Structure formats: C-alpha cells, structure tokens
Tab-separated table of C-alpha atoms in Angstrom:
chain	number	residue	atom	x	y	z
A	1	MET	CA	80.717	35.539	-123.683
A	2	LYS	CA	77.434	34.599	-125.189
A	3	ARG	CA	77.909	31.042	-123.857
A	4	MET	CA	78.277	32.294	-120.232
A	5	THR	CA	75.027	34.294	-120.224
A	6	PRO	CA	72.680	31.304	-119.791
A	7	LEU	CA	74.889	29.926	-117.008
A	8	LEU	CA	74.856	33.196	-115.113
A	9	THR	CA	71.091	33.386	-115.411
A	10	LEU	CA	70.810	29.860	-113.978
A	11	LEU	CA	73.055	30.634	-111.048
A	12	SER	CA	71.152	33.818	-110.295
A	13	GLY	CA	67.846	31.887	-110.182
A	14	ALA	CA	69.320	29.234	-107.867
A	15	VAL	CA	70.639	31.857	-105.452
A	16	THR	CA	67.238	33.585	-105.405
A	17	ALA	CA	65.462	30.256	-104.690
A	18	ALA	CA	67.890	29.487	-101.873
A	19	VAL	CA	67.310	32.890	-100.268
A	20	LEU	CA	63.521	32.496	-100.479
A	21	PHE	CA	63.701	28.988	-98.980
A	22	THR	CA	65.803	30.220	-96.074
A	23	MET	CA	63.444	33.129	-95.357
A	24	SER	CA	60.403	30.798	-95.480
A	25	ALA	CA	62.009	28.366	-93.026
A	26	GLN	CA	62.806	31.143	-90.544
A	27	ALA	CA	59.236	32.542	-90.725
A	28	SER	CA	57.556	29.129	-89.908
A	29	PRO	CA	56.912	28.114	-86.185
A	30	PRO	CA	59.367	25.598	-84.719
A	31	GLY	CA	56.830	22.750	-84.541
A	32	THR	CA	55.881	23.066	-88.239
A	33	GLN	CA	59.278	23.631	-89.927
A	34	PRO	CA	59.331	21.515	-93.062
A	35	ALA	CA	61.994	18.889	-93.270
A	36	ALA	CA	64.307	18.724	-96.204
A	37	GLY	CA	62.515	17.545	-99.228
A	38	ASN	CA	58.774	16.958	-99.407
A	39	GLY	CA	58.411	14.726	-96.268
A	40	PRO	CA	55.945	15.428	-93.388
A	41	PRO	CA	56.675	18.253	-90.932
A	42	ALA	CA	59.017	17.396	-88.068
A	43	ALA	CA	57.458	16.738	-84.624
A	44	ALA	CA	57.937	19.303	-81.856
A	45	PRO	CA	60.797	18.410	-79.485
A	46	ALA	CA	59.728	16.902	-76.119
A	47	PRO	CA	60.204	19.165	-73.104
A	48	SER	CA	63.193	18.453	-70.956
A	49	PRO	CA	62.666	16.531	-67.672
A	50	GLY	CA	63.417	19.602	-65.596
A	51	ILE	CA	60.693	21.644	-67.246
A	52	GLU	CA	58.125	18.814	-66.862
A	53	ASP	CA	58.850	18.532	-63.115
A	54	ASP	CA	58.358	22.278	-62.670
A	55	VAL	CA	54.982	22.128	-64.441
A	56	GLU	CA	53.787	19.218	-62.241
A	57	ALA	CA	54.893	21.075	-59.112
A	58	ASP	CA	52.897	24.127	-60.157
A	59	VAL	CA	49.787	22.005	-60.830
A	60	ASP	CA	50.041	20.213	-57.477
A	61	GLY	CA	50.383	23.505	-55.685
A	62	ASP	CA	47.177	24.842	-57.239
A	63	VAL	CA	44.974	21.877	-56.085
A	64	ASP	CA	43.028	22.578	-52.867
A	65	ASP	CA	43.605	20.186	-49.986
A	66	PRO	CA	40.156	18.669	-49.203
A	67	ALA	CA	41.129	18.158	-45.565
A	68	GLU	CA	41.577	21.874	-44.900
A	69	PRO	CA	38.351	23.701	-43.940
A	70	GLU	CA	37.340	26.787	-45.828
A	71	VAL	CA	38.150	29.988	-43.951
A	72	ASP	CA	35.463	32.617	-43.592
A	73	PRO	CA	37.021	36.097	-43.970
A	74	ASP	CA	34.045	37.679	-42.140
A	75	ALA	CA	34.485	35.539	-38.992
A	76	PRO	CA	34.714	37.585	-35.737
A	77	ASP	CA	38.010	38.029	-33.933
A	78	GLY	CA	39.055	35.248	-31.607
A	79	THR	CA	37.837	32.503	-33.924
A	80	ASP	CA	39.724	30.662	-36.628
A	81	GLY	CA	36.972	31.444	-39.143
A	82	ALA	CA	36.856	27.854	-40.298
A	83	ARG	CA	33.544	26.829	-41.750
A	84	PRO	CA	32.280	23.429	-40.602
A	85	GLY	CA	32.462	20.678	-43.151
A	86	VAL	CA	29.338	19.283	-44.709
A	87	THR	CA	28.059	16.243	-42.848
A	88	SER	CA	25.645	13.683	-44.166
A	89	PRO	CA	22.156	13.686	-42.561
A	90	PRO	CA	21.532	11.061	-39.865
A	91	THR	CA	20.053	7.852	-41.096
A	92	ASP	CA	16.632	6.787	-39.860
A	93	ARG	CA	16.540	4.204	-37.115
A	94	ASP	CA	15.542	0.711	-38.058
A	95	PRO	CA	12.019	0.275	-36.654
A	96	SER	CA	12.707	-3.399	-36.028
A	97	SER	CA	15.530	-2.519	-33.607
A	98	ALA	CA	13.462	-0.053	-31.569
A	99	GLY	CA	12.361	-1.373	-28.228
A	100	THR	CA	8.679	-1.737	-27.414
A	101	GLU	CA	7.479	0.795	-24.898
A	102	VAL	CA	6.314	-0.972	-21.740
A	103	ASN	CA	4.266	0.609	-19.007
A	104	SER	CA	5.760	0.694	-15.520
A	105	VAL	CA	5.144	-2.456	-13.487
A	106	GLU	CA	5.083	-0.338	-10.322
A	107	GLN	CA	1.312	-0.377	-10.050
A	108	ASN	CA	-1.741	-2.545	-9.399
A	109	TRP	CA	-2.585	-5.420	-11.723
A	110	ILE	CA	-6.104	-6.789	-11.502
A	111	GLY	CA	-7.567	-9.746	-13.381
A	112	GLN	CA	-9.023	-13.212	-13.109
A	113	LEU	CA	-8.056	-16.831	-12.861
A	114	GLU	CA	-9.590	-19.286	-15.278
A	115	ASN	CA	-11.767	-20.610	-12.426
A	116	GLY	CA	-13.409	-17.170	-12.093
A	117	ALA	CA	-11.540	-16.001	-8.966
A	118	THR	CA	-10.260	-12.427	-8.858
A	119	ILE	CA	-6.545	-11.683	-8.558
A	120	ALA	CA	-4.851	-8.432	-7.548
A	121	ILE	CA	-1.075	-7.881	-7.652
A	122	THR	CA	0.542	-4.772	-6.201
A	123	VAL	CA	4.147	-4.029	-7.204
A	124	LYS	CA	6.524	-1.535	-5.595
A	125	ASN	CA	10.325	-1.326	-5.796
A	126	GLY	CA	10.575	-4.808	-7.277
A	127	LYS	CA	8.522	-6.395	-4.484
A	128	ALA	CA	4.985	-7.644	-4.867
A	129	GLU	CA	1.953	-8.724	-2.855
A	130	ALA	CA	-0.983	-10.604	-4.312
A	131	TYR	CA	-4.421	-11.618	-3.120
A	132	VAL	CA	-6.700	-14.126	-4.841
A	133	CYS	CA	-10.291	-14.752	-3.809
A	134	ASP	CA	-13.608	-15.789	-5.283
A	135	GLY	CA	-15.728	-13.836	-2.790
A	136	ARG	CA	-17.139	-17.014	-1.254
A	137	GLU	CA	-14.615	-19.447	0.187
A	138	MET	CA	-11.387	-19.479	-1.771
A	139	GLU	CA	-8.584	-17.084	-0.886
A	140	VAL	CA	-4.778	-17.124	-1.220
A	141	TRP	CA	-2.182	-14.601	-0.015
A	142	LEU	CA	1.158	-14.470	-1.840
A	143	SER	CA	4.275	-12.313	-1.739
A	144	GLY	CA	7.522	-12.181	-3.708
A	145	THR	CA	9.233	-10.196	-6.428
A	146	VAL	CA	8.719	-8.796	-9.914
A	147	ARG	CA	12.051	-8.308	-11.677
A	148	ASP	CA	12.729	-7.853	-15.388
A	149	GLY	CA	9.077	-8.554	-16.080
A	150	LYS	CA	9.122	-11.912	-14.272
A	151	ILE	CA	6.618	-12.574	-11.471
A	152	GLU	CA	7.625	-14.987	-8.720
A	153	LEU	CA	5.332	-15.170	-5.685
A	154	THR	CA	4.786	-17.783	-2.998
A	155	GLY	CA	2.189	-18.366	-0.311
A	156	LYS	CA	0.928	-21.095	2.012
A	157	ASP	CA	1.190	-24.250	-0.100
A	158	ALA	CA	0.886	-21.968	-3.145
A	159	LYS	CA	3.067	-20.571	-5.894
A	160	LEU	CA	2.399	-17.986	-8.591
A	161	THR	CA	4.655	-17.384	-11.598
A	162	GLY	CA	4.194	-15.246	-14.667
A	163	VAL	CA	5.493	-12.507	-16.913
A	164	ILE	CA	4.548	-8.922	-17.723
A	165	ARG	CA	4.560	-7.971	-21.390
A	166	GLY	CA	3.320	-4.515	-22.230
A	167	ASP	CA	-0.030	-4.003	-20.510
A	168	VAL	CA	-0.699	-7.672	-19.747
A	169	ALA	CA	0.455	-9.831	-16.854
A	170	SER	CA	-0.139	-13.541	-17.294
A	171	GLY	CA	0.958	-16.795	-15.760
A	172	GLU	CA	-0.147	-19.632	-13.536
A	173	MET	CA	-1.017	-20.153	-9.877
A	174	VAL	CA	-0.553	-23.548	-8.260
A	175	VAL	CA	-2.202	-24.473	-4.952
A	176	GLY	CA	-1.423	-27.986	-3.831
A	177	VAL	CA	-2.200	-30.181	-6.814
A	178	ARG	CA	-4.531	-27.663	-8.442
A	179	ARG	CA	-3.416	-25.055	-10.938
A	180	TRP	CA	-5.069	-22.187	-12.800
A	181	LYS	CA	-3.897	-19.758	-15.426
A	182	PHE	CA	-4.471	-16.040	-14.880
A	183	THR	CA	-4.445	-12.774	-16.797
A	184	ALA	CA	-4.279	-9.292	-15.262
A	185	ARG	CA	-4.102	-5.741	-16.543
A	186	PRO	CA	-3.153	-2.386	-15.009
A	187	GLU	CA	-5.818	-0.947	-12.773
A	188	GLU	CA	-7.831	1.953	-14.164
A	189	LYS	CA	-9.827	3.790	-11.546
A	190	THR	CA	-13.196	5.256	-12.453
A	191	ASP	CA	-13.960	8.883	-11.576
A	192	ASP	CA	-16.336	7.970	-8.751
A	193	ALA	CA	-14.070	5.306	-7.235
A	194	PRO	CA	-12.540	6.111	-3.842
A	195	VAL	CA	-8.868	7.045	-4.054
A	196	VAL	CA	-6.658	6.540	-1.028
A	197	LYS	CA	-2.939	7.094	-1.444
A	198	SER	CA	-0.534	4.577	0.044
A	199	GLY	CA	2.476	6.865	-0.153
A	200	SER	CA	3.688	5.437	-3.480
A	201	GLY	CA	1.425	7.587	-5.634
A	202	THR	CA	-0.893	4.648	-6.441
A	203	ALA	CA	-4.225	3.976	-4.759
A	204	PRO	CA	-4.076	0.638	-2.878
A	205	ALA	CA	-5.932	-2.230	-4.498
A	206	ILE	CA	-5.560	-4.780	-1.676
A	207	TYR	CA	-6.676	-4.386	1.955
A	208	ARG	CA	-6.327	-6.800	4.853
A	209	ALA	CA	-7.530	-6.895	8.429
A	210	THR	CA	-5.034	-5.230	10.776
A	211	GLU	CA	-2.666	-7.227	12.958
A	212	GLU	CA	-4.779	-6.489	16.051
A	213	ILE	CA	-7.840	-7.961	14.380
A	214	ARG	CA	-5.930	-10.999	13.161
A	215	ALA	CA	-4.495	-11.518	16.638
A	216	ALA	CA	-8.106	-11.859	17.821
A	217	GLY	CA	-8.640	-14.752	15.412
A	218	ILE	CA	-10.407	-12.785	12.651
A	219	ASP	CA	-8.924	-12.259	9.220
A	220	GLY	CA	-10.207	-10.548	6.128
A	221	GLY	CA	-9.070	-9.504	2.682
A	222	TRP	CA	-10.531	-7.127	0.094
A	223	ILE	CA	-9.767	-6.205	-3.522
A	224	MET	CA	-10.784	-2.730	-4.659
A	225	LEU	CA	-11.996	-3.150	-8.222
A	226	PRO	CA	-11.615	-0.404	-10.852
A	227	ASP	CA	-15.386	0.188	-10.999
A	228	GLY	CA	-15.445	1.049	-7.259
A	229	THR	CA	-16.908	-2.262	-6.082
A	230	GLN	CA	-15.155	-4.665	-3.700
A	231	ILE	CA	-14.700	-8.392	-3.430
A	232	GLY	CA	-13.291	-10.214	-0.415
A	233	ILE	CA	-13.522	-12.872	2.246
A	234	VAL	CA	-13.630	-12.700	6.037
A	235	THR	CA	-12.439	-15.717	7.968
A	236	TRP	CA	-14.528	-15.959	11.140
A	237	ASN	CA	-13.656	-18.737	13.587
A	238	GLY	CA	-11.771	-20.503	10.834
A	239	ARG	CA	-14.694	-20.382	8.433
A	240	PRO	CA	-14.597	-18.196	5.278
A	241	ILE	CA	-17.618	-16.021	4.533
A	242	PRO	CA	-18.225	-13.287	1.935
A	243	ALA	CA	-16.739	-10.032	3.238
A	244	PRO	CA	-19.035	-7.054	3.734
A	245	PRO	CA	-17.681	-4.004	1.861
A	246	LEU	CA	-15.363	-1.654	3.697
A	247	ASP	CA	-16.471	1.869	4.503
A	248	PRO	CA	-14.368	3.940	2.054
A	249	ALA	CA	-14.022	6.739	4.594
A	250	PHE	CA	-12.667	4.610	7.484
A	251	PHE	CA	-11.992	1.249	5.831
A	252	THR	CA	-13.975	-0.592	8.463
A	253	THR	CA	-16.853	-3.048	8.354
A	254	LYS	CA	-18.886	-5.079	10.835
A	255	VAL	CA	-19.259	-8.845	11.048
A	256	ASN	CA	-21.578	-10.280	13.703
A	257	GLY	CA	-21.517	-6.933	15.478
A	258	VAL	CA	-17.702	-6.821	15.596
A	259	THR	CA	-15.948	-3.928	13.887
A	260	ILE	CA	-13.156	-5.023	11.603
A	261	THR	CA	-10.559	-2.499	10.545
A	262	ALA	CA	-8.475	-3.018	7.418
A	263	ALA	CA	-5.241	-1.462	6.170
A	264	PRO	CA	-3.709	-1.291	2.715
A	265	VAL	CA	-1.265	-4.024	1.755
A	266	VAL	CA	2.039	-2.416	0.710
A	267	PRO	CA	4.807	-4.569	-0.815
A	268	GLY	CA	7.843	-4.800	1.446
A	269	ALA	CA	6.027	-3.449	4.487
A	270	ARG	CA	5.898	-6.804	6.269
C-alpha cells in the first residue's frame, strides 16, 4: 500500500495538468490557440470562397457611381433635383489665333501716288470708283471691284491693283508704260468740312461733271479732301486746267462764264 501512494499522487497531478491545459485552450481565441508542444501559434484559417465573394459584393455596392449626379433633396417639384456636374473653366484663347480687326472697306480711301498726285477710292457693296489727279493736267478715272481686301480697277489705258490691310490701302497704278505706287487711308472728315450724304451713310469724296455737262464737251472731276479743301481738273475743249472749287451748297462752279454742275460718284451707279 505504501508503494502505491507515490503512483497515485503522480496520476492525480497529471490529471490536474490535463484539465488545466484543456481549459486554457478553450479560453484562447481561435487565431491564437497554441499548437501541441512549444511551436508557434497556428495561423487563422482562410475564409471560404463564398464568404469572400459576399464581402466584395458588399464593398462594390457601397461605392458611389461617379457618373450619377448628386440629387438635391430640396429641389422643387417637377425637376429631377440633379445637381450639375463640375465643369472645368474655359481655357483662354490663343492670341496668335485671333484674327486682326479690320475696318470696313465700305468707305472713302484718300492718299497719294509717289509722283505727288492725289488718289481717292470710294467703295460700296464690293464695287469701287477711283479718281486720280494732280490738280494741273494729269487725271485718271477707274472703276472695278474690291473683294476680300483686293483692289482691281481699270480705266482708259490704265490699271490699278492693290490690297487693303487694316487701315491702309496700297498698290500700284499703271498708265501706258508708266507706273506709280500709291498709299491711301480711310477718310476722316474735319468738323468744318461740308458733309453731303450719298445715301450710303458716307459723305462722297469724288465728284464729276454731270452727263449733261459732259455731253456739251466739258468734263471735270473733284476730290473732297478731309481738311475741307478740294483738288480737281476741268477739261475744257480737250485741254485740262485746274478746277475751280465747287460751291458746297450747290456743287457748282464757273469756268469761262459757264456754270458747271457736278454730282457725287457712287460705285455701281453707272
């Protein structure tokens, strides 16, 4: 009996240790249960495929669709309450691509040839009339068109071509074998200059003797300059002479006691 006592004590201690080990294993969380022996804790089991798919479905369902507009709950009835999306501000225009502002060519252009003669060009509805004179003996009448900034006029044994860029008209006039370059700018009337409307809203710059006067063998042309002065030539018996100024009230003048009446030159009127 005395020999069995130590054995019973040993068995009792082993049973107690086993009970304590079992209780400790049940109290530990699943991911940290110690493996048998002294090895590292066992890793947590991976979730099953079905559970992982459910989690991904829930996450996808919670993400807002960027294409759907936000709805305003305070929107009035009859509207969908959708708030407009944010748009980026407009980009500034490239200055190099902007067109240059050009004044209308439908006006009077007055300038000079390189020989000192005065030139006047009147443009209306794409048609043009021009008169060139030096106030002594040289004069040329021309007519034609001004389209897309290009000047193309012809006269008796004469041709005038040029371009209009901005506020400058320039080109060349050819008469026979002679040629001269010219430059003209838009007419700017002074306050005291006479203003007579031709029906186009622009005061005429070119006047010519009427058909009745020309039928009598007398011709005359005048350019009304921006400062109110005039320059022109009257052809009397085939001989050019400096033209007396026209009366601004009646646009008449007298040469050798004969009254000469002039009328404004309007492009396309003849």
